[in-house]
C-alpha cells in the first residue's frame, strides 16, 4: 500500500478505516485537509476533522453536503455493527462536541457517495475542484482507498503538484493538543520550515509545468534532497 500511495503522487490519496481514521497517506493526501497535520496521528480522523477542526468549514465549498455524507456512512456502519467499539467511541465524542453531528445523527440517513467532484478553498494553493474516487480494499476490515485527481495541464493539477511539494516538507514539533482546536499562540509563533524550492525536489517534479516553476521561483534556502515516504511509517 505504501508503494501504491507513493506512486499516485501528486494526486492526494489516503487510506481510511471504516470509521474514517487516517491510516496512511501520501504527502498531499494529508496536506489537502488544511491544518489536520497539527493533530497527532491517533487523532487524525476525517469525521472528527469536518466537524471539529476550525478550518474545515472554510475548506469545503459545500460543507453541509460533506458532513451529511460523512454521517450517512457512519450511520450505515451502525446499522451493521451497532456496538462496534471504534464506532461508539467516535460517535459518542462527536455527539458531545458537535451539535451539527447530533442533529444529523438523528436523521438516520444512510446514503453515502463513493465518487464525484469536490471543490476546496485551500489556504495554501487556492481554489480547486477535484474528482474523487473511493474504493474498498479487499482483505481489510472495511478500509477504503480515496484519491483526488485533476486533468494534467490545468490549474488544479498545478495546485496538486505544489500541494505535494508542501506536504513533503518536515514540520516542526508541535505541542500536544487534546481539544482538537486551532494551534495555540505559542504554536503559531514557532518557526516554520522554509518554503520549498524546485531544485530541492526529485526530478519528476522539476520543470513539470512552467506555471509551477513560475509559482515556486523565489529565493529560499534549498530544501533537503530526497523524497520522503508515506506516513505513518
Short mmCIF file of C-alpha atoms in Angstrom, two decimals:
data_model
loop_
_atom_site.label_atom_id
_atom_site.label_comp_id
_atom_site.label_asym_id
_atom_site.label_seq_id
_atom_site.Cartn_x
_atom_site.Cartn_y
_atom_site.Cartn_z
CA UNK A 1 0.00 0.00 0.00
CA UNK A 2 2.88 2.38 0.71
CA UNK A 3 4.20 1.87 -2.82
CA UNK A 4 0.75 2.43 -4.27
CA UNK A 5 0.26 5.70 -2.38
CA UNK A 6 3.73 6.87 -3.33
CA UNK A 7 3.11 6.05 -6.98
CA UNK A 8 -0.09 8.12 -7.02
CA UNK A 9 1.71 11.39 -6.26
CA UNK A 10 0.94 14.23 -6.77
CA UNK A 11 -2.70 13.12 -6.52
CA UNK A 12 -3.84 13.34 -2.87
CA UNK A 13 -4.51 9.80 -1.71
CA UNK A 14 -5.06 8.16 1.63
CA UNK A 15 -6.38 5.03 3.30
CA UNK A 16 -9.11 5.35 5.93
CA UNK A 17 -10.65 2.87 8.32
CA UNK A 18 -14.36 2.09 8.37
CA UNK A 19 -14.77 4.96 10.86
CA UNK A 20 -12.61 7.36 8.79
CA UNK A 21 -9.37 7.15 10.77
CA UNK A 22 -6.47 8.23 8.54
CA UNK A 23 -4.33 5.10 8.42
CA UNK A 24 -1.85 6.02 5.67
CA UNK A 25 -1.40 8.76 3.11
CA UNK A 26 0.97 10.36 0.64
CA UNK A 27 2.14 13.95 1.29
CA UNK A 28 -0.74 15.74 -0.45
CA UNK A 29 -3.21 13.19 0.92
CA UNK A 30 -2.66 14.72 4.35
CA UNK A 31 -2.00 18.33 3.31
CA UNK A 32 -5.32 18.53 1.45
CA UNK A 33 -7.07 18.66 4.83
CA UNK A 34 -5.65 22.02 5.88
CA UNK A 35 -4.47 22.03 9.47
CA UNK A 36 -5.03 18.34 10.23
CA UNK A 37 -1.26 17.89 10.48
CA UNK A 38 -1.48 19.90 13.73
CA UNK A 39 -3.21 16.92 15.32
CA UNK A 40 -1.39 13.81 16.47
CA UNK A 41 -1.59 10.77 14.21
CA UNK A 42 -4.02 8.97 16.55
CA UNK A 43 -6.48 11.89 16.39
CA UNK A 44 -6.49 12.25 12.59
CA UNK A 45 -9.97 11.19 11.58
CA UNK A 46 -11.88 12.69 8.65
CA UNK A 47 -15.22 12.77 10.50
CA UNK A 48 -13.60 14.42 13.51
CA UNK A 49 -11.91 16.90 11.20
CA UNK A 50 -15.01 18.04 9.30
CA UNK A 51 -17.00 18.62 12.50
CA UNK A 52 -14.38 19.86 14.98
CA UNK A 53 -11.49 21.46 13.13
CA UNK A 54 -11.90 25.25 12.77
CA UNK A 55 -10.53 25.20 9.19
CA UNK A 56 -13.00 22.63 7.84
CA UNK A 57 -15.97 24.93 7.16
CA UNK A 58 -13.82 27.25 5.06
CA UNK A 59 -12.00 24.42 3.27
CA UNK A 60 -15.03 22.65 1.79
CA UNK A 61 -17.11 24.65 -0.67
CA UNK A 62 -20.23 22.69 0.30
CA UNK A 63 -19.51 21.83 3.91
CA UNK A 64 -23.11 20.84 4.67
CA UNK A 65 -23.16 18.16 1.98
CA UNK A 66 -19.74 16.98 3.11
CA UNK A 67 -20.86 16.40 6.69
CA UNK A 68 -24.13 14.79 5.63
CA UNK A 69 -22.24 12.22 3.58
CA UNK A 70 -19.85 11.58 6.44
CA UNK A 71 -22.66 10.94 8.92
CA UNK A 72 -24.54 8.78 6.43
CA UNK A 73 -21.55 6.46 6.09
CA UNK A 74 -21.23 6.14 9.86
CA UNK A 75 -24.99 5.53 10.16
CA UNK A 76 -24.76 2.74 7.60
CA UNK A 77 -21.95 1.18 9.64
CA UNK A 78 -24.06 1.48 12.80
CA UNK A 79 -26.85 -0.45 11.10
CA UNK A 80 -24.50 -3.40 10.60
CA UNK A 81 -22.27 -3.12 13.67
CA UNK A 82 -24.24 -1.09 16.24
CA UNK A 83 -21.96 -1.98 19.15
CA UNK A 84 -18.59 -1.71 17.39
CA UNK A 85 -16.18 -0.08 19.89
CA UNK A 86 -14.48 2.12 17.28
CA UNK A 87 -17.83 3.48 16.10
CA UNK A 88 -19.29 4.05 19.57
CA UNK A 89 -16.16 5.93 20.69
CA UNK A 90 -16.19 8.26 17.68
CA UNK A 91 -19.96 8.81 17.62
CA UNK A 92 -20.01 9.40 21.37
CA UNK A 93 -17.29 12.04 21.10
CA UNK A 94 -18.97 13.85 18.22
CA UNK A 95 -22.42 13.73 19.84
CA UNK A 96 -20.96 15.53 22.86
CA UNK A 97 -18.83 18.07 20.98
CA UNK A 98 -20.78 18.87 17.82
CA UNK A 99 -24.45 19.91 17.76
CA UNK A 100 -24.34 19.61 13.96
CA UNK A 101 -23.32 15.96 14.22
CA UNK A 102 -26.00 15.27 16.84
CA UNK A 103 -28.69 16.76 14.61
CA UNK A 104 -27.60 14.79 11.53
CA UNK A 105 -27.16 11.57 13.52
CA UNK A 106 -30.86 11.61 14.39
CA UNK A 107 -31.87 11.71 10.72
CA UNK A 108 -30.84 8.09 10.06
CA UNK A 109 -29.66 8.90 6.53
CA UNK A 110 -27.53 6.03 5.21
CA UNK A 111 -26.86 7.15 1.64
CA UNK A 112 -23.17 7.77 1.02
CA UNK A 113 -21.23 8.61 -2.15
CA UNK A 114 -18.12 6.86 -3.44
CA UNK A 115 -17.24 9.17 -6.34
CA UNK A 116 -17.92 12.63 -7.68
CA UNK A 117 -16.34 16.08 -7.52
CA UNK A 118 -15.47 18.37 -4.63
CA UNK A 119 -14.42 22.00 -4.51
CA UNK A 120 -11.85 23.12 -1.94
CA UNK A 121 -10.83 26.62 -0.84
CA UNK A 122 -7.35 25.70 0.30
CA UNK A 123 -5.36 28.30 2.26
CA UNK A 124 -2.07 27.31 0.62
CA UNK A 125 -2.91 26.53 -3.02
CA UNK A 126 -6.18 28.37 -3.59
CA UNK A 127 -9.47 27.17 -5.04
CA UNK A 128 -9.57 23.83 -6.82
CA UNK A 129 -12.27 21.44 -7.99
CA UNK A 130 -11.17 17.80 -7.99
CA UNK A 131 -12.67 14.50 -8.96
CA UNK A 132 -12.52 11.79 -6.31
CA UNK A 133 -12.93 8.04 -6.10
CA UNK A 134 -13.35 5.82 -3.04
CA UNK A 135 -12.53 2.12 -3.33
CA UNK A 136 -12.92 -0.67 -0.79
CA UNK A 137 -9.80 -2.70 -0.05
CA UNK A 138 -10.27 -6.47 -0.10
CA UNK A 139 -8.86 -8.36 2.86
CA UNK A 140 -9.27 -5.46 5.28
CA UNK A 141 -11.92 -4.71 7.94
CA UNK A 142 -13.65 -2.04 5.86
CA UNK A 143 -10.65 0.07 4.86
CA UNK A 144 -11.00 2.34 1.83
CA UNK A 145 -8.55 3.98 -0.55
CA UNK A 146 -9.61 7.50 -1.50
CA UNK A 147 -7.88 9.53 -4.19
CA UNK A 148 -8.48 13.01 -5.63
CA UNK A 149 -7.43 13.88 -9.17
CA UNK A 150 -7.35 16.56 -11.87
CA UNK A 151 -6.52 16.63 -15.57
CA UNK A 152 -2.90 17.42 -16.46
CA UNK A 153 -2.12 20.88 -17.83
CA UNK A 154 -4.84 22.50 -15.71
CA UNK A 155 -4.56 24.96 -12.82
CA UNK A 156 -5.91 22.26 -10.50
CA UNK A 157 -3.16 19.85 -11.48
CA UNK A 158 -0.52 22.55 -10.92
CA UNK A 159 -2.02 23.17 -7.48
CA UNK A 160 -1.75 19.46 -6.66
CA UNK A 161 1.93 19.46 -7.64
CA UNK A 162 2.50 22.39 -5.30
CA UNK A 163 0.47 20.73 -2.54
CA UNK A 164 2.58 17.59 -2.89
CA UNK A 165 5.74 19.69 -2.57
CA UNK A 166 4.46 21.47 0.51
CA UNK A 167 3.37 18.20 2.09
CA UNK A 168 6.84 16.76 1.58
CA UNK A 169 8.45 19.29 3.91
CA UNK A 170 9.15 18.21 7.51
CA UNK A 171 7.07 20.04 10.07
CA UNK A 172 8.49 21.35 13.37
CA UNK A 173 7.38 19.57 16.56
CA UNK A 174 4.08 20.91 17.83
CA UNK A 175 2.60 20.90 21.35
CA UNK A 176 0.23 18.03 22.06
CA UNK A 177 -3.37 19.13 21.63
CA UNK A 178 -6.20 17.24 23.24
CA UNK A 179 -9.13 19.53 22.48
CA UNK A 180 -8.91 19.35 18.66
CA UNK A 181 -8.87 23.13 18.45
CA UNK A 182 -6.69 25.52 16.48
CA UNK A 183 -2.97 25.86 17.37
CA UNK A 184 -2.04 27.89 20.44
CA UNK A 185 -0.48 31.33 20.17
CA UNK A 186 2.84 29.84 21.21
CA UNK A 187 2.49 27.25 18.47
CA UNK A 188 1.72 29.93 15.90
CA UNK A 189 4.89 31.76 16.90
CA UNK A 190 7.06 28.66 16.41
CA UNK A 191 9.38 28.83 13.39
CA UNK A 192 8.15 27.10 10.27
CA UNK A 193 10.34 25.38 7.67
CA UNK A 194 11.26 27.47 4.62
CA UNK A 195 9.04 27.23 1.57
CA UNK A 196 10.28 24.62 -0.90
CA UNK A 197 12.49 25.35 -3.88
CA UNK A 198 12.11 23.28 -7.00
CA UNK A 199 15.75 22.27 -7.18
CA UNK A 200 15.40 20.51 -3.84
CA UNK A 201 12.82 18.05 -5.13
CA UNK A 202 13.01 14.86 -7.19
CA UNK A 203 13.49 15.24 -10.96
CA UNK A 204 9.89 14.13 -11.52
CA UNK A 205 8.70 17.48 -10.16
CA UNK A 206 11.29 19.75 -11.81
CA UNK A 207 10.02 21.68 -14.81
CA UNK A 208 6.82 19.68 -14.95
CA UNK A 209 4.88 22.80 -15.85
CA UNK A 210 6.22 26.32 -16.41
CA UNK A 211 3.37 27.73 -14.34
CA UNK A 212 4.53 25.68 -11.35
CA UNK A 213 8.11 26.81 -11.90
CA UNK A 214 6.96 30.42 -12.02
CA UNK A 215 4.91 29.97 -8.86
CA UNK A 216 7.79 28.38 -6.99
CA UNK A 217 10.60 30.64 -8.28
CA UNK A 218 11.76 32.58 -5.24
CA UNK A 219 14.85 32.95 -3.09
CA UNK A 220 14.68 30.41 -0.30
CA UNK A 221 17.14 28.02 1.34
CA UNK A 222 17.48 24.76 -0.50
CA UNK A 223 15.19 22.02 0.77
CA UNK A 224 16.66 18.69 1.85
CA UNK A 225 17.17 16.37 -1.10
CA UNK A 226 15.34 13.10 -1.30
CA UNK A 227 11.74 12.08 -1.34
CA UNK A 228 10.06 11.18 1.92
CA UNK A 229 7.96 8.06 2.07
CA UNK A 230 4.35 7.63 3.09
CA UNK A 231 3.14 8.39 6.60
CA UNK A 232 2.61 6.74 9.03
CA UNK A 233 5.78 4.64 8.60
#
